[in-house]
mmCIF file of the C-alpha atoms, coordinates in Angstrom:
data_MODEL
# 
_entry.id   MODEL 
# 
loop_
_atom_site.group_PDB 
_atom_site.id 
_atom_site.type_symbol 
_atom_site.label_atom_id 
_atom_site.label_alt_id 
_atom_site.label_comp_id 
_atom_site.label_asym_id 
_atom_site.label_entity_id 
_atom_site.label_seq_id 
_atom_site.pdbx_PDB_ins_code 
_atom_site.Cartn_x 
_atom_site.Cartn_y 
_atom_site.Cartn_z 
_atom_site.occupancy 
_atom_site.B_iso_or_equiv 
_atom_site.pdbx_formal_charge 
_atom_site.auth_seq_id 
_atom_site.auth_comp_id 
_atom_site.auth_asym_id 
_atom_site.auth_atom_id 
_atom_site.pdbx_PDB_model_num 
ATOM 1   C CA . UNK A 1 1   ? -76.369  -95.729  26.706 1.00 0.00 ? 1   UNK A CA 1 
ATOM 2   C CA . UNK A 1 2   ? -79.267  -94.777  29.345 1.00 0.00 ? 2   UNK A CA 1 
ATOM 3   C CA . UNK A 1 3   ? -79.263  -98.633  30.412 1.00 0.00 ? 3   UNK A CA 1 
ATOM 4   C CA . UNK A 1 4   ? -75.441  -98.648  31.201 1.00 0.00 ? 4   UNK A CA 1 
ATOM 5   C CA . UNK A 1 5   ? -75.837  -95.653  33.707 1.00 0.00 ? 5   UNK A CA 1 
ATOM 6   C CA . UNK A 1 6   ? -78.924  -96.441  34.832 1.00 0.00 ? 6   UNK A CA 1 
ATOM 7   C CA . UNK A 1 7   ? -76.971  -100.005 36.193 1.00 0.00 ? 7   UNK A CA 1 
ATOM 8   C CA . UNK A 1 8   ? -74.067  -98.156  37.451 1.00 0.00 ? 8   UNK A CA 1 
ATOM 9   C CA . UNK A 1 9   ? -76.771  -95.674  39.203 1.00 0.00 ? 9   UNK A CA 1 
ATOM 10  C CA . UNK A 1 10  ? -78.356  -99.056  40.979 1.00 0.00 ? 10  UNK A CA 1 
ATOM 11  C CA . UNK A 1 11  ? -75.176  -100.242 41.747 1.00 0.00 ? 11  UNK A CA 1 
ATOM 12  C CA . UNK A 1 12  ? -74.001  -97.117  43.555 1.00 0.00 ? 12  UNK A CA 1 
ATOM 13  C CA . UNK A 1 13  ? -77.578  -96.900  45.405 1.00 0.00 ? 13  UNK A CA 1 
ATOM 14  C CA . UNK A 1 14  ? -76.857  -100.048 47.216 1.00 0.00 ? 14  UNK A CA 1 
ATOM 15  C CA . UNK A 1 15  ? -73.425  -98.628  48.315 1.00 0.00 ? 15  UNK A CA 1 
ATOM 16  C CA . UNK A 1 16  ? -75.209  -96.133  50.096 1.00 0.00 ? 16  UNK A CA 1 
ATOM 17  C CA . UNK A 1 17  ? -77.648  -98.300  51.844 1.00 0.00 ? 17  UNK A CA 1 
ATOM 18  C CA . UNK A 1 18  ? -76.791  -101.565 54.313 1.00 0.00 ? 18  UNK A CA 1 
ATOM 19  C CA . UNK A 1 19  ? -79.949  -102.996 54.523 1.00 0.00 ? 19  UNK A CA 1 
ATOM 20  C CA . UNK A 1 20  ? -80.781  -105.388 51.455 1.00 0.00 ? 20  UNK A CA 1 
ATOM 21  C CA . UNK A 1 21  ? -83.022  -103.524 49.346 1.00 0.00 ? 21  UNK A CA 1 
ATOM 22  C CA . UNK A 1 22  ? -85.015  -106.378 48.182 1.00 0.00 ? 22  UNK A CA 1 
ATOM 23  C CA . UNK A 1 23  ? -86.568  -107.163 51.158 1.00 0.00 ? 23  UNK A CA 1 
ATOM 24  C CA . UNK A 1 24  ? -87.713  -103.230 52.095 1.00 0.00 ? 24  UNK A CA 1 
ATOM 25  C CA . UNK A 1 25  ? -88.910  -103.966 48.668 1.00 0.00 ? 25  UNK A CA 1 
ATOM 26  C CA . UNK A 1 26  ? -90.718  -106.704 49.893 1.00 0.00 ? 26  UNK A CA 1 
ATOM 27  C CA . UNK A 1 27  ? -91.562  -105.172 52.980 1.00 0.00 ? 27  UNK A CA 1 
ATOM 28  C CA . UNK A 1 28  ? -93.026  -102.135 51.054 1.00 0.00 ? 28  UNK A CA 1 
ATOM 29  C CA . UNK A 1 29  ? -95.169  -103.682 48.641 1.00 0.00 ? 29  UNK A CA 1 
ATOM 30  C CA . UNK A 1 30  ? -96.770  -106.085 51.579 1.00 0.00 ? 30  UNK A CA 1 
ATOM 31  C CA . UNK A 1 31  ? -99.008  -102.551 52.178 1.00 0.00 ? 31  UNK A CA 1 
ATOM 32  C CA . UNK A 1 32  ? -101.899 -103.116 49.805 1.00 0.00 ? 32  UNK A CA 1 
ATOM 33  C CA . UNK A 1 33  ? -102.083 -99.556  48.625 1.00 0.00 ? 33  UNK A CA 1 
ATOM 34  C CA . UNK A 1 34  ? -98.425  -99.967  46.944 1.00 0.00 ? 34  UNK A CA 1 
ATOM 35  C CA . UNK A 1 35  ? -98.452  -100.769 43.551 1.00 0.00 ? 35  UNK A CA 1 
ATOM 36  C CA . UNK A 1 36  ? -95.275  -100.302 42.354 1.00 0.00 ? 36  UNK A CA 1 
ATOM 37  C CA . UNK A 1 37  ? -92.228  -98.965  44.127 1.00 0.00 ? 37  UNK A CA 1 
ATOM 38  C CA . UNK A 1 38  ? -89.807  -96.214  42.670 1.00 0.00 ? 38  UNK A CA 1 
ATOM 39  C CA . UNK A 1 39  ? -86.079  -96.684  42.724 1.00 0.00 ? 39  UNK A CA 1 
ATOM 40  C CA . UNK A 1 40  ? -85.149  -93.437  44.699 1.00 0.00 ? 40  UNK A CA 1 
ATOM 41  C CA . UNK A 1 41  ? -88.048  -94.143  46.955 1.00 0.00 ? 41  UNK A CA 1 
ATOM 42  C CA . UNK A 1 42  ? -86.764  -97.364  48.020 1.00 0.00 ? 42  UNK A CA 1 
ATOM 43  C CA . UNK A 1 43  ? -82.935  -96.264  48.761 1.00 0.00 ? 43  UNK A CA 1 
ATOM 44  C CA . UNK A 1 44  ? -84.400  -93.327  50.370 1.00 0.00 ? 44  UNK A CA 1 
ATOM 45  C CA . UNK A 1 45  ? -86.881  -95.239  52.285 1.00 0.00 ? 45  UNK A CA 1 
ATOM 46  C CA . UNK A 1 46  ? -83.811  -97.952  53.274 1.00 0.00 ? 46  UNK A CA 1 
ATOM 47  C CA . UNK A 1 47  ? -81.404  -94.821  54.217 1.00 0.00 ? 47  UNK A CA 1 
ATOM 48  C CA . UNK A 1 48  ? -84.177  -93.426  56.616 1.00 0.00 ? 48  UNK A CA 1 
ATOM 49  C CA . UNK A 1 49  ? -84.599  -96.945  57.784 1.00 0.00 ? 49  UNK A CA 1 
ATOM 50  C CA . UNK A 1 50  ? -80.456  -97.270  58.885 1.00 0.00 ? 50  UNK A CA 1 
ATOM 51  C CA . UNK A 1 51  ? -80.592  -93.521  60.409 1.00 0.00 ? 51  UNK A CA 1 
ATOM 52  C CA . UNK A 1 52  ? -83.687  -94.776  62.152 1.00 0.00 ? 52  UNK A CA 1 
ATOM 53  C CA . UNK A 1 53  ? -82.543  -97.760  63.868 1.00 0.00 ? 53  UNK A CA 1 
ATOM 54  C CA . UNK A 1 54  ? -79.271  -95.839  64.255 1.00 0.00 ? 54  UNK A CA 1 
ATOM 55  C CA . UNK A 1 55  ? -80.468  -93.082  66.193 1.00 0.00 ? 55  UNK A CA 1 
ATOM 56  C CA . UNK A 1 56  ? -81.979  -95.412  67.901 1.00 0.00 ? 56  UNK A CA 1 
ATOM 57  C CA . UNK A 1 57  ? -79.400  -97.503  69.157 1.00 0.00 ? 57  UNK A CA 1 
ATOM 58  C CA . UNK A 1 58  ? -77.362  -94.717  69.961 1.00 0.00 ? 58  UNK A CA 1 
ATOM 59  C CA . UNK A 1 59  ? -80.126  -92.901  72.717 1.00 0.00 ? 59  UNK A CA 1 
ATOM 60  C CA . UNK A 1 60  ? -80.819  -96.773  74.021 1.00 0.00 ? 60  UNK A CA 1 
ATOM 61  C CA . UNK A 1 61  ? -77.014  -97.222  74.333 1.00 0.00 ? 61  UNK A CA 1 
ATOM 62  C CA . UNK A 1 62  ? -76.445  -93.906  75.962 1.00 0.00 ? 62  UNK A CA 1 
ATOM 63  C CA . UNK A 1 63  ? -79.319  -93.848  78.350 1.00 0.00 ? 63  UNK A CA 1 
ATOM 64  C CA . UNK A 1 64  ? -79.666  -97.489  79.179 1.00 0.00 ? 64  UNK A CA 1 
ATOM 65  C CA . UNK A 1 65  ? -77.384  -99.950  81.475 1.00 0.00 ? 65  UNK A CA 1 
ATOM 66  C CA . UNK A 1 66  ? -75.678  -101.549 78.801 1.00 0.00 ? 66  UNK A CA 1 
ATOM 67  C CA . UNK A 1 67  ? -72.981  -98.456  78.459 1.00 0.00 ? 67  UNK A CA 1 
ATOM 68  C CA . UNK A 1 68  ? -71.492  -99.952  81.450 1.00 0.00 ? 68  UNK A CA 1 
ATOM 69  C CA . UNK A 1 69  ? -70.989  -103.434 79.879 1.00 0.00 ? 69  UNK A CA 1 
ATOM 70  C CA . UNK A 1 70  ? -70.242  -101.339 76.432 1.00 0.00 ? 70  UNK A CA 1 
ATOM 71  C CA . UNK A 1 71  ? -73.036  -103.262 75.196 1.00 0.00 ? 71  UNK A CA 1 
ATOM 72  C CA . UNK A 1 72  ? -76.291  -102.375 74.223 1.00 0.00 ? 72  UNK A CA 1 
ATOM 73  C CA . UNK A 1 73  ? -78.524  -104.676 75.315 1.00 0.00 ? 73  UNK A CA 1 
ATOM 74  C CA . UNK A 1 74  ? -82.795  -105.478 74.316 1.00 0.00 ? 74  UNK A CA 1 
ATOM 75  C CA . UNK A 1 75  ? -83.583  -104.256 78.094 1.00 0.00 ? 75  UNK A CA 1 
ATOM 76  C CA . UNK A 1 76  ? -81.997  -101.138 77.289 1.00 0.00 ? 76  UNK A CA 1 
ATOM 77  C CA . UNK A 1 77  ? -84.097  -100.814 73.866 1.00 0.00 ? 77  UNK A CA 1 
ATOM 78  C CA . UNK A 1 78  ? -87.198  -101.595 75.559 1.00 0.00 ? 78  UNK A CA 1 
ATOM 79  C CA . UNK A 1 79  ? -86.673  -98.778  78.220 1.00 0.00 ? 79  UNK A CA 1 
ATOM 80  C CA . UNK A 1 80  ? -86.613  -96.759  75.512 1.00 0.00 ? 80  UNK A CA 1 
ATOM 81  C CA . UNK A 1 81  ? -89.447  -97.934  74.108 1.00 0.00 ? 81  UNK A CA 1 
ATOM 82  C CA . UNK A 1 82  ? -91.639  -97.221  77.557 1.00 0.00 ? 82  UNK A CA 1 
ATOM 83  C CA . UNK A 1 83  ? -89.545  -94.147  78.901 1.00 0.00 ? 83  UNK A CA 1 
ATOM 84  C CA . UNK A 1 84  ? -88.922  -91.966  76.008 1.00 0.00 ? 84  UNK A CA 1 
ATOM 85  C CA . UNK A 1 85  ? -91.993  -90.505  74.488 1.00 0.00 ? 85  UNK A CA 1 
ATOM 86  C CA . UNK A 1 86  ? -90.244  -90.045  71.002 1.00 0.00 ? 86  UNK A CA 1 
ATOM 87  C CA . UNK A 1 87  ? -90.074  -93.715  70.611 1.00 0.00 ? 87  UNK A CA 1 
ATOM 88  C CA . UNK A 1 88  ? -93.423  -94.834  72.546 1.00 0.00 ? 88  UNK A CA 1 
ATOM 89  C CA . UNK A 1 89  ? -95.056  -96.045  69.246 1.00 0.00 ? 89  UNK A CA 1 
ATOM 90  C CA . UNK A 1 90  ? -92.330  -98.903  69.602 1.00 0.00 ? 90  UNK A CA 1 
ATOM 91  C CA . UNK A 1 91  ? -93.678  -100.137 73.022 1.00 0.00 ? 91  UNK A CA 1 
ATOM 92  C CA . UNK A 1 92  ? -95.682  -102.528 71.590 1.00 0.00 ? 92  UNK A CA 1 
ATOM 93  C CA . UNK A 1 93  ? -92.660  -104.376 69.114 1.00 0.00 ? 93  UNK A CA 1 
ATOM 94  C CA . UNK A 1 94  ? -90.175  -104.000 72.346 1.00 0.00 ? 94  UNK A CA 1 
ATOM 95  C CA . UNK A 1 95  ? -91.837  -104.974 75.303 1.00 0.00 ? 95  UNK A CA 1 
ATOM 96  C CA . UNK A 1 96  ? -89.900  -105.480 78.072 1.00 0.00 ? 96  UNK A CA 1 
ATOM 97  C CA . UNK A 1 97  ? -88.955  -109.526 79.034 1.00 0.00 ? 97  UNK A CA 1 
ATOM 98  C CA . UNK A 1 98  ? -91.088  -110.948 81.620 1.00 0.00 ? 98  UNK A CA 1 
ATOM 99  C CA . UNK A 1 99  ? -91.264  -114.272 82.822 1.00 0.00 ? 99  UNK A CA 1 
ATOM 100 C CA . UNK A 1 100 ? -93.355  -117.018 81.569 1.00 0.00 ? 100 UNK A CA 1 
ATOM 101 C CA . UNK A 1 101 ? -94.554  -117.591 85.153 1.00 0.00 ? 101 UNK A CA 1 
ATOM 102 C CA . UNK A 1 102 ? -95.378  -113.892 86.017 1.00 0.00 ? 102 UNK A CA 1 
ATOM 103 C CA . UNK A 1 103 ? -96.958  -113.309 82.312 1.00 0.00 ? 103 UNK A CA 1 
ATOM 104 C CA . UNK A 1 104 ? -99.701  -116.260 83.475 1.00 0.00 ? 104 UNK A CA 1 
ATOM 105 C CA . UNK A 1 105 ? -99.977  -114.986 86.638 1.00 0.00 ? 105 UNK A CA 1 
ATOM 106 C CA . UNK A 1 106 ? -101.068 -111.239 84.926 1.00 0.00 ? 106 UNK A CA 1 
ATOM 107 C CA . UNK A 1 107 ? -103.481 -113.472 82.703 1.00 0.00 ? 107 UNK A CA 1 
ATOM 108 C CA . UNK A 1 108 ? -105.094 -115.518 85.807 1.00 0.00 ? 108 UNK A CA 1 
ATOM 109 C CA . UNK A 1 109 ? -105.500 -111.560 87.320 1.00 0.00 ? 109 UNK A CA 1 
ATOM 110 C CA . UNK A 1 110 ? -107.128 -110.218 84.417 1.00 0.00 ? 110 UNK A CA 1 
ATOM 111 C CA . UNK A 1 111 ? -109.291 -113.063 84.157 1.00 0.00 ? 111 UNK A CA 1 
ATOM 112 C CA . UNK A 1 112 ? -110.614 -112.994 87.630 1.00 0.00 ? 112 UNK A CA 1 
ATOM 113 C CA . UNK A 1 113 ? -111.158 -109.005 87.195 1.00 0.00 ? 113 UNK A CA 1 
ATOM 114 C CA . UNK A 1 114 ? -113.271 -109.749 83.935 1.00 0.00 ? 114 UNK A CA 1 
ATOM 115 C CA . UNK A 1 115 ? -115.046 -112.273 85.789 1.00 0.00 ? 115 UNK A CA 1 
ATOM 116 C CA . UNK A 1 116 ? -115.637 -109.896 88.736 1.00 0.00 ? 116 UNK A CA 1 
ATOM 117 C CA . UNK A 1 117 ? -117.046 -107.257 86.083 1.00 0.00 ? 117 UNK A CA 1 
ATOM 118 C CA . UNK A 1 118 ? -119.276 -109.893 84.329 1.00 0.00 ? 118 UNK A CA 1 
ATOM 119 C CA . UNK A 1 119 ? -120.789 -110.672 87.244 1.00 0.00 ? 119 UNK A CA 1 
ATOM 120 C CA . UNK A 1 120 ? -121.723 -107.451 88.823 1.00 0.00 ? 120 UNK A CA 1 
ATOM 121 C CA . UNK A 1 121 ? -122.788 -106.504 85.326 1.00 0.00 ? 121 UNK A CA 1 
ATOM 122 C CA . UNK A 1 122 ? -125.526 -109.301 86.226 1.00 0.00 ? 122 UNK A CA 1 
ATOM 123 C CA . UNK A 1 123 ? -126.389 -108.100 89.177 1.00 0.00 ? 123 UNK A CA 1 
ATOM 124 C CA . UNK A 1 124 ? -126.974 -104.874 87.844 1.00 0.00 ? 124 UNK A CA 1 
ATOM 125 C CA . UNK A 1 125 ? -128.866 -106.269 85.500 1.00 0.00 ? 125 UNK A CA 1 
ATOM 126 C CA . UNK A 1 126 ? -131.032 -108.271 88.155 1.00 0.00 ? 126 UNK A CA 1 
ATOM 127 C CA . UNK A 1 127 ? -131.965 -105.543 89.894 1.00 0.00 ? 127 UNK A CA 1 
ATOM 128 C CA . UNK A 1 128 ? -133.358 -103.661 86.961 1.00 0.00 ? 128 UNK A CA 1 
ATOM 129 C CA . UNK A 1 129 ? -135.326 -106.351 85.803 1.00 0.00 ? 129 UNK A CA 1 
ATOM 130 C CA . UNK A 1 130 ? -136.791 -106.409 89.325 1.00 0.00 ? 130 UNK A CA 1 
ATOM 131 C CA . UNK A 1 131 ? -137.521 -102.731 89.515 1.00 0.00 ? 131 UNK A CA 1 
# 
C-alpha cells in the first residue's frame, strides 16, 4: 500500500518541477561529498533551481535592451551578470561576447605586461646581486 502512494507521490513531484529531475540528480551527485540524494531534496533543490533562473530572467529582461525587441537576449543576461551585485557570482559563466580578434589582442597585451614585469623583476634582481 506504501509503494502505490509513494509512486503517485513521485509522480506528482515531477508535476511540480520542469526541469528533468534526473539530471539535477546527476548534477548533484557529481559533488563528491553526496552520497545519496533524498527525494524531497531533489524536487526542492529543482524548484529553487526554476525560481532561480526565473527570477533571473525576469530582472535581465526588465533591465536589459532586449524589452524593446520583447526578447531577452544573452547580452542582456551578461549585464546582469557584471552590473548587478546580486548576481556577480555569475560573471564568470556569462561573460559578455567579445570578438575573437579583440580577445587575442587582450592576450598579446597581457603577455607583453608579464614580460615587462619579468624583466624588471631581473633587473631588480641584478642590482641586488651587485650590491
Amino acid at each position: 500500500m506504501a509503494d502505490g502512494f509513494g509512486g503517485k507521490e513521485k509522480c506528482s513531484d515531477q508535476r511540480l518541477v520542469s526541469l528533468p529531475l534526473s539530471r539535477i540528480r546527476v548534477i548533484m551527485k557529481s559533488s563528491p561529498e553526496v552520497s545519496s540524494i533524498n527525494q524531497e531534496a531533489l524536487v526542492l533543490t529543482a524548484k529553487a533551481t526554476e525560481l532561480f533562473v526565473q527570477y533571473l530572467a525576469t530582472y535581465s529582461y526588465k533591465h536589459g535592451s532586449g524589452k524593446e525587441k520583447k526578447a531577452l537576449i544573452y547580452s542582456d543576461l551578461s549585464n546582469t551578470a557584471e552590473e548587478s551585485e546580486t548576481f556577480q557570482f555569475l560573471a564568470d559563466i556569462l561573460p559578455k561576447k567579445i570578438l575573437a580578434s579583440k580577445y587575442l589582442k587582450m592576450l598579446k597585451e597581457e603577455k607583453g605586461e608579464e614580460e615587462e614585469e619579468d624583466e624588471e623583476d631581473d633587473e631588480s634582481e641584478d642590482e641586488e646581486a651587485e650590491s
